[in-house]
Coordinates of C-alpha atoms and ligand atoms in Angstrom, one line a residue:
M1 CA 78.4 63.8 -34.0
E2 CA 78.6 67.0 -31.8
V3 CA 75.1 67.7 -30.5
L4 CA 74.1 70.8 -28.5
V5 CA 70.7 70.5 -26.7
F6 CA 69.3 73.9 -26.1
G7 CA 66.8 73.6 -23.2
A8 CA 68.1 71.0 -20.7
G9 CA 64.8 70.5 -18.8
S10 CA 62.8 67.3 -18.9
L11 CA 62.8 66.4 -22.6
G12 CA 66.2 67.9 -23.4
S13 CA 67.9 66.2 -20.5
L14 CA 66.4 62.8 -21.4
L15 CA 67.3 63.0 -25.1
G16 CA 70.7 64.5 -24.4
G17 CA 71.5 61.8 -21.9
L18 CA 70.4 59.1 -24.3
L19 CA 72.2 60.6 -27.2
A20 CA 75.4 60.8 -25.1
R21 CA 75.6 57.0 -25.5
A22 CA 76.8 57.6 -29.1
H23 CA 77.5 61.3 -29.5
D24 CA 79.4 64.2 -28.0
V25 CA 76.6 66.0 -26.2
T26 CA 76.5 69.5 -24.6
L27 CA 73.4 70.4 -22.5
V28 CA 72.4 74.1 -22.3
G29 CA 70.3 74.8 -19.3
R30 CA 70.0 76.6 -16.1
D31 CA 71.4 76.1 -12.6
P32 CA 71.0 74.2 -10.3
H33 CA 70.5 71.4 -12.9
V34 CA 73.6 72.4 -15.0
A35 CA 75.8 72.7 -11.9
A36 CA 74.6 69.2 -10.8
V37 CA 75.3 67.6 -14.2
R38 CA 78.8 69.2 -14.3
A39 CA 79.5 68.0 -10.8
D40 CA 78.0 64.5 -10.8
G41 CA 76.8 63.7 -14.3
L42 CA 73.2 63.1 -15.4
R43 CA 71.1 60.2 -14.0
I44 CA 68.3 58.8 -16.0
T45 CA 65.8 56.5 -14.2
G46 CA 62.4 55.0 -15.2
V47 CA 62.1 53.1 -18.4
E48 CA 65.9 52.4 -18.1
T49 CA 68.5 53.5 -15.6
L50 CA 71.5 55.2 -17.0
D51 CA 74.3 57.4 -15.7
T52 CA 75.9 59.6 -18.4
R53 CA 78.3 62.6 -18.4
P54 CA 77.3 65.0 -21.1
A55 CA 79.0 68.5 -21.0
A56 CA 76.7 71.2 -19.6
T57 CA 76.6 75.0 -19.7
T58 CA 74.3 77.9 -18.9
D59 CA 75.7 80.0 -21.8
A60 CA 75.6 78.9 -25.4
T61 CA 76.9 82.2 -26.8
G62 CA 79.2 81.6 -29.8
A63 CA 79.0 77.8 -29.5
S64 CA 79.1 75.4 -32.4
A65 CA 78.0 71.8 -33.1
D66 CA 76.9 69.6 -36.0
L67 CA 73.3 69.6 -34.6
A68 CA 71.4 71.9 -32.3
L69 CA 68.2 70.4 -30.8
V70 CA 65.8 73.0 -29.4
T71 CA 63.8 71.7 -26.4
V72 CA 62.8 74.9 -24.5
K73 CA 59.1 75.6 -24.0
A74 CA 57.6 77.4 -27.0
Y75 CA 57.5 80.8 -25.2
D76 CA 61.3 80.6 -24.9
T77 CA 62.0 79.8 -28.6
G78 CA 62.9 83.5 -29.5
T79 CA 65.5 83.6 -26.7
A80 CA 66.9 80.3 -27.9
A81 CA 67.0 81.4 -31.5
R82 CA 68.9 84.6 -30.6
A83 CA 71.5 82.6 -28.7
L84 CA 71.8 80.0 -31.5
A85 CA 72.3 82.8 -34.0
T86 CA 75.6 83.8 -32.3
G87 CA 77.0 80.3 -33.0
D88 CA 77.7 77.9 -35.8
Y89 CA 75.5 74.8 -36.4
G90 CA 75.2 72.3 -39.2
V91 CA 71.5 71.8 -38.5
V92 CA 68.9 73.2 -36.1
C93 CA 66.0 71.0 -35.1
S94 CA 63.0 71.9 -33.0
L95 CA 61.5 69.0 -31.0
Q96 CA 58.9 71.2 -29.2
N97 CA 55.1 71.0 -29.0
G98 CA 53.0 73.7 -30.6
M99 CA 53.5 75.6 -33.9
G100 CA 55.5 78.6 -34.8
N101 CA 58.8 77.4 -33.3
E102 CA 60.5 76.5 -36.6
D103 CA 59.6 79.8 -38.3
V104 CA 61.2 81.7 -35.4
L105 CA 64.4 79.5 -35.6
A106 CA 64.5 79.8 -39.4
D107 CA 64.3 83.6 -39.3
A108 CA 67.2 83.7 -36.9
V109 CA 69.8 81.0 -37.8
D110 CA 71.9 80.5 -40.9
A111 CA 71.4 76.7 -41.0
P112 CA 69.0 74.1 -42.3
V113 CA 66.0 73.8 -40.0
L114 CA 64.2 70.5 -39.2
A115 CA 60.9 70.1 -37.4
G116 CA 60.2 67.2 -35.1
T117 CA 57.5 65.6 -33.0
V118 CA 58.4 63.5 -30.0
T119 CA 56.3 61.0 -28.1
Y120 CA 59.0 60.1 -25.5
G121 CA 58.0 61.2 -22.0
A122 CA 60.3 62.8 -19.4
G123 CA 60.2 64.7 -16.2
L124 CA 63.0 66.5 -14.3
V125 CA 62.7 65.2 -10.7
D126 CA 65.8 66.8 -9.1
P127 CA 68.9 68.7 -10.3
G128 CA 71.0 66.2 -12.3
H129 CA 68.1 63.6 -12.4
V130 CA 65.6 63.1 -15.1
E131 CA 62.9 60.4 -15.1
W132 CA 62.2 58.6 -18.4
R133 CA 58.5 58.2 -18.3
G134 CA 57.7 56.5 -21.6
R135 CA 59.3 55.2 -24.8
G136 CA 58.2 56.8 -28.0
T137 CA 59.2 57.9 -31.4
I138 CA 60.9 61.0 -32.9
T139 CA 59.6 62.0 -36.3
L140 CA 61.7 64.5 -38.2
G141 CA 61.4 66.4 -41.5
A142 CA 62.8 69.3 -43.4
W143 CA 60.9 72.5 -42.5
R144 CA 61.4 74.6 -45.7
P145 CA 61.6 73.4 -49.3
A146 CA 65.3 74.5 -49.2
D147 CA 66.0 72.3 -46.1
D148 CA 67.2 69.1 -47.7
A149 CA 65.2 66.0 -46.9
A150 CA 68.6 64.0 -46.8
T151 CA 69.5 66.1 -43.7
A152 CA 66.5 64.8 -41.9
E153 CA 67.5 61.2 -42.8
R154 CA 71.0 61.8 -41.5
I155 CA 69.8 63.2 -38.2
A156 CA 67.2 60.4 -37.8
A157 CA 70.1 58.0 -38.3
A158 CA 72.1 59.8 -35.6
F159 CA 69.3 59.3 -33.2
R160 CA 69.1 55.6 -34.1
A161 CA 72.8 55.2 -33.6
A162 CA 72.1 56.1 -29.9
D163 CA 69.3 53.5 -29.8
L164 CA 66.5 56.0 -30.0
D165 CA 63.5 55.4 -32.2
A166 CA 63.5 58.0 -35.0
E167 CA 62.3 58.3 -38.6
A168 CA 62.5 61.0 -41.2
V169 CA 59.3 61.8 -43.1
G170 CA 58.3 63.9 -46.1
D171 CA 55.1 65.4 -44.6
V172 CA 56.4 66.9 -41.3
R173 CA 54.0 69.9 -41.5
R174 CA 51.0 67.5 -41.5
R175 CA 52.5 65.6 -38.6
L176 CA 53.0 68.8 -36.7
W177 CA 49.4 69.9 -37.3
E178 CA 48.1 66.5 -36.3
K179 CA 50.1 66.7 -33.0
L180 CA 48.8 70.3 -32.7
A181 CA 45.2 69.0 -32.9
V182 CA 46.0 66.5 -30.2
N183 CA 47.5 69.1 -27.9
A184 CA 44.7 71.6 -28.7
A185 CA 42.1 69.1 -27.7
I186 CA 43.7 67.6 -24.6
N187 CA 45.9 70.2 -23.0
P188 CA 43.6 73.1 -22.2
V189 CA 40.6 70.9 -21.5
T190 CA 42.4 68.8 -18.9
A191 CA 44.0 71.9 -17.4
L192 CA 40.7 73.7 -17.0
A193 CA 38.7 70.7 -15.8
R194 CA 41.7 69.4 -13.7
V195 CA 41.4 65.9 -14.9
E196 CA 43.7 63.2 -16.3
N197 CA 43.8 62.7 -20.0
G198 CA 41.5 59.6 -19.8
A199 CA 38.6 61.8 -18.7
L200 CA 38.4 63.0 -22.4
T201 CA 37.3 59.6 -23.6
E202 CA 33.8 60.2 -22.2
E203 CA 31.3 62.9 -21.9
P204 CA 30.9 65.7 -20.9
L205 CA 34.5 66.4 -22.1
A206 CA 34.9 64.1 -25.1
G207 CA 32.7 66.3 -27.3
L208 CA 34.6 69.5 -26.4
A209 CA 38.0 67.9 -27.1
R210 CA 36.7 66.6 -30.4
S211 CA 35.4 70.0 -31.4
A212 CA 38.9 71.5 -30.7
A213 CA 40.6 68.8 -32.7
V214 CA 38.2 69.1 -35.7
E215 CA 38.4 72.9 -35.7
T216 CA 42.2 72.6 -35.7
A217 CA 42.0 70.3 -38.8
G218 CA 39.9 72.9 -40.6
V219 CA 42.5 75.6 -39.9
A220 CA 45.3 73.2 -41.1
R221 CA 43.4 72.7 -44.4
A222 CA 43.0 76.4 -44.8
D223 CA 46.7 76.7 -44.3
G224 CA 47.3 74.2 -47.1
V225 CA 47.9 71.0 -45.0
A226 CA 45.7 68.0 -45.8
L227 CA 44.5 66.9 -42.3
A228 CA 41.0 65.3 -42.3
D229 CA 38.5 66.1 -39.4
E230 CA 38.2 62.5 -38.5
T231 CA 42.0 61.9 -38.5
A232 CA 42.5 64.8 -36.1
A233 CA 39.6 63.7 -33.9
E234 CA 40.7 60.1 -33.8
A235 CA 44.3 61.0 -33.0
A236 CA 43.2 63.1 -30.0
A237 CA 40.8 60.4 -28.8
T238 CA 43.5 57.7 -29.2
V239 CA 46.1 59.7 -27.4
A240 CA 43.7 60.5 -24.6
G241 CA 42.9 56.8 -24.2
E242 CA 46.6 55.6 -24.5
T243 CA 47.7 58.2 -21.9
A244 CA 44.6 57.9 -19.7
R245 CA 46.5 58.1 -16.4
N246 CA 48.7 61.1 -17.5
R247 CA 48.3 64.7 -16.5
S248 CA 48.9 66.7 -19.6
S249 CA 51.8 69.2 -19.6
M250 CA 49.3 72.1 -19.4
F251 CA 47.5 70.6 -16.5
Q252 CA 50.9 70.2 -14.8
D253 CA 51.9 73.8 -15.6
V254 CA 48.6 75.2 -14.2
S255 CA 48.8 73.0 -11.1
R256 CA 52.4 74.4 -10.5
G257 CA 51.4 78.0 -11.2
R258 CA 53.6 78.1 -14.3
R259 CA 53.2 79.7 -17.6
T260 CA 51.7 77.4 -20.3
E261 CA 52.3 76.9 -24.0
I262 CA 48.8 78.1 -24.8
D263 CA 50.0 80.7 -27.3
A264 CA 51.7 78.1 -29.5
I265 CA 48.8 75.6 -29.3
N266 CA 45.2 76.9 -29.2
G267 CA 46.4 80.5 -29.5
Y268 CA 48.2 79.6 -32.7
V269 CA 45.1 77.9 -34.1
A270 CA 43.0 80.9 -33.4
D271 CA 45.5 83.3 -34.9
R272 CA 45.9 81.2 -38.1
A273 CA 42.1 81.0 -38.4
A274 CA 41.9 84.7 -38.3
V275 CA 44.5 85.1 -41.1
T276 CA 42.6 82.6 -43.3
D277 CA 39.1 84.2 -42.5
R278 CA 37.8 81.2 -40.6
A279 CA 36.1 81.1 -37.3
A280 CA 37.7 79.1 -34.5
P281 CA 35.4 79.7 -31.5
V282 CA 36.4 76.6 -29.5
N283 CA 40.2 77.2 -29.7
R284 CA 39.7 80.9 -29.2
A285 CA 37.6 80.3 -26.0
L286 CA 40.0 77.7 -24.7
A287 CA 43.0 80.1 -25.3
A288 CA 41.1 83.0 -23.6
L289 CA 40.3 80.8 -20.5
I290 CA 43.9 79.6 -20.1
R291 CA 45.3 83.2 -20.7
G292 CA 42.8 84.5 -18.2
W293 CA 44.1 81.9 -15.7
E294 CA 47.7 83.0 -16.4
R295 CA 46.8 86.6 -15.9
G296 CA 44.9 86.0 -12.7
A297 CA 47.7 83.8 -11.4
G298 CA 50.3 86.5 -12.2
V299 CA 52.2 84.0 -14.3
G300 CA 55.2 85.8 -15.9
R301 CA 55.2 86.6 -19.6
S302 CA 58.9 87.5 -19.5
G303 CA 59.8 85.2 -22.4
D304 CA 59.5 86.6 -25.9
E305 CA 56.9 89.2 -25.7
Ligands
NAI401 N1 58.5 66.6 -21.2 C1 58.1 65.8 -22.2 O1 57.9 64.6 -21.9 C2 57.8 66.3 -23.6 C3 57.9 67.6 -23.9 N2 57.7 68.1 -25.2 C4 57.8 69.5 -25.5 O2 59.2 69.8 -25.4 C5 59.4 71.1 -25.0 C6 60.2 71.2 -23.7 O3 59.4 70.6 -22.7 P1 59.9 70.2 -21.2 O4 61.3 69.6 -21.4 O5 58.9 69.4 -20.6 O6 60.1 71.6 -20.6 P2 61.0 72.0 -19.4 O7 60.5 73.3 -18.8 O8 61.2 70.9 -18.4 O9 62.4 72.3 -20.1 C7 62.8 73.4 -20.7 C8 64.1 73.9 -20.2 O10 64.7 74.9 -21.0 C9 65.4 75.7 -20.1 N3 65.6 77.0 -20.8 C10 64.7 77.9 -21.3 N4 65.3 79.0 -21.8 C11 66.6 78.8 -21.6 C12 67.8 79.6 -21.9 N5 67.6 80.8 -22.5 N6 69.0 79.1 -21.6 C13 69.1 77.9 -21.0 N7 68.1 77.1 -20.6 C14 66.9 77.6 -21.0 C15 64.5 75.9 -18.9 O11 65.3 76.3 -17.8 C16 64.0 74.4 -18.8 O12 64.8 73.7 -17.9 C17 58.0 71.7 -24.9 O13 57.6 72.3 -26.1 C18 57.1 70.5 -24.6 O14 55.8 70.7 -25.0 C19 57.3 67.2 -26.2 C20 57.2 65.9 -25.9 C21 57.4 65.3 -24.6
KPL402 C1 50.1 64.1 -25.8 C2 50.0 64.9 -24.5 C3 48.6 65.5 -24.4 C4 50.2 63.8 -23.5 O1 49.9 64.2 -22.2 C5 51.1 66.0 -24.5 O2 51.8 66.1 -25.4 C6 51.2 66.9 -23.4 O3 50.8 66.6 -22.3 O4 51.7 68.0 -23.7

């Protein structure tokens, strides 16, 4: 299968490098990483060590592939969608955190759209070198009713052919909302308190994280997705415990003075709450605090706004 990975950062480089074991992969990213991959190939270390040679480019204009995976940060999805719209793809699949990405892609591209959640962990350590930080699962599903479920099965099988753990599911919207509840609970709280994920398993932060997750579940239900309060709260608590020594991606972004994915996480929950006439004071406050930090830090909002 020809696979184009749009967003060759941490996750895109890991998945692209692993997929290159079985497929014809092109990474779309930025220099100096792309230049390093073109010159010397892509090195994966960590869980396994692997040297691969996917193709790499900084410009996807007019490209084509059987599958386009989208692995940019959520604030870059609009740019990715516009670039993909100039090409020809059999399927487009978002593997990003947060909500709203699939709708942006579906509005732009003339192809079936899949949504996915990923629990693999990755970090770009140097140009041409990605660290594989944790095994996980890729869960895929058709985004719109018109996006055939058999397509999700076929793409999950393509991941498995490259020895990745992947499954197709019929309830991908619920899976995305559950992951959203986890991220809404863990990411801003750890970023603001500057603590590892494990700090959310006890007070004084456990109650705050739980409130964010439960509130997200209520908004999901108002949006037509059956996510119980306790399922969301338990998912957040379980992930915080299982990733106790991790710094969440938002904590890492804030520590490095980089823009966060707050708009697609707590910001999305607060926006959907407003549309459905619900209050979401916890998510709204967390979003305001992180946006306030971004503004104070002068973190660029040059992406899609
Ligand atoms: N890193 C991880 O372990 C995981 C990340 N995720 C999610 O995956 C998404 C990506 O995360 P990361 O890989 O950590 O971010 P990242 O910032 O490391 O990678 C994104 C890459 O996309 C590139 N990019 C953005 N716009 C581009 C454009 N127009 N043309 C070419 N390249 C472009 C950036 O240069 C960057 O290298 C996020 O939504 C994140 O929440 C989900 C699960 C695990
Ligand atoms: C699940 C969690 C919270 C793990 O750190 C994550 O997805 C993130 O950091 O963005």
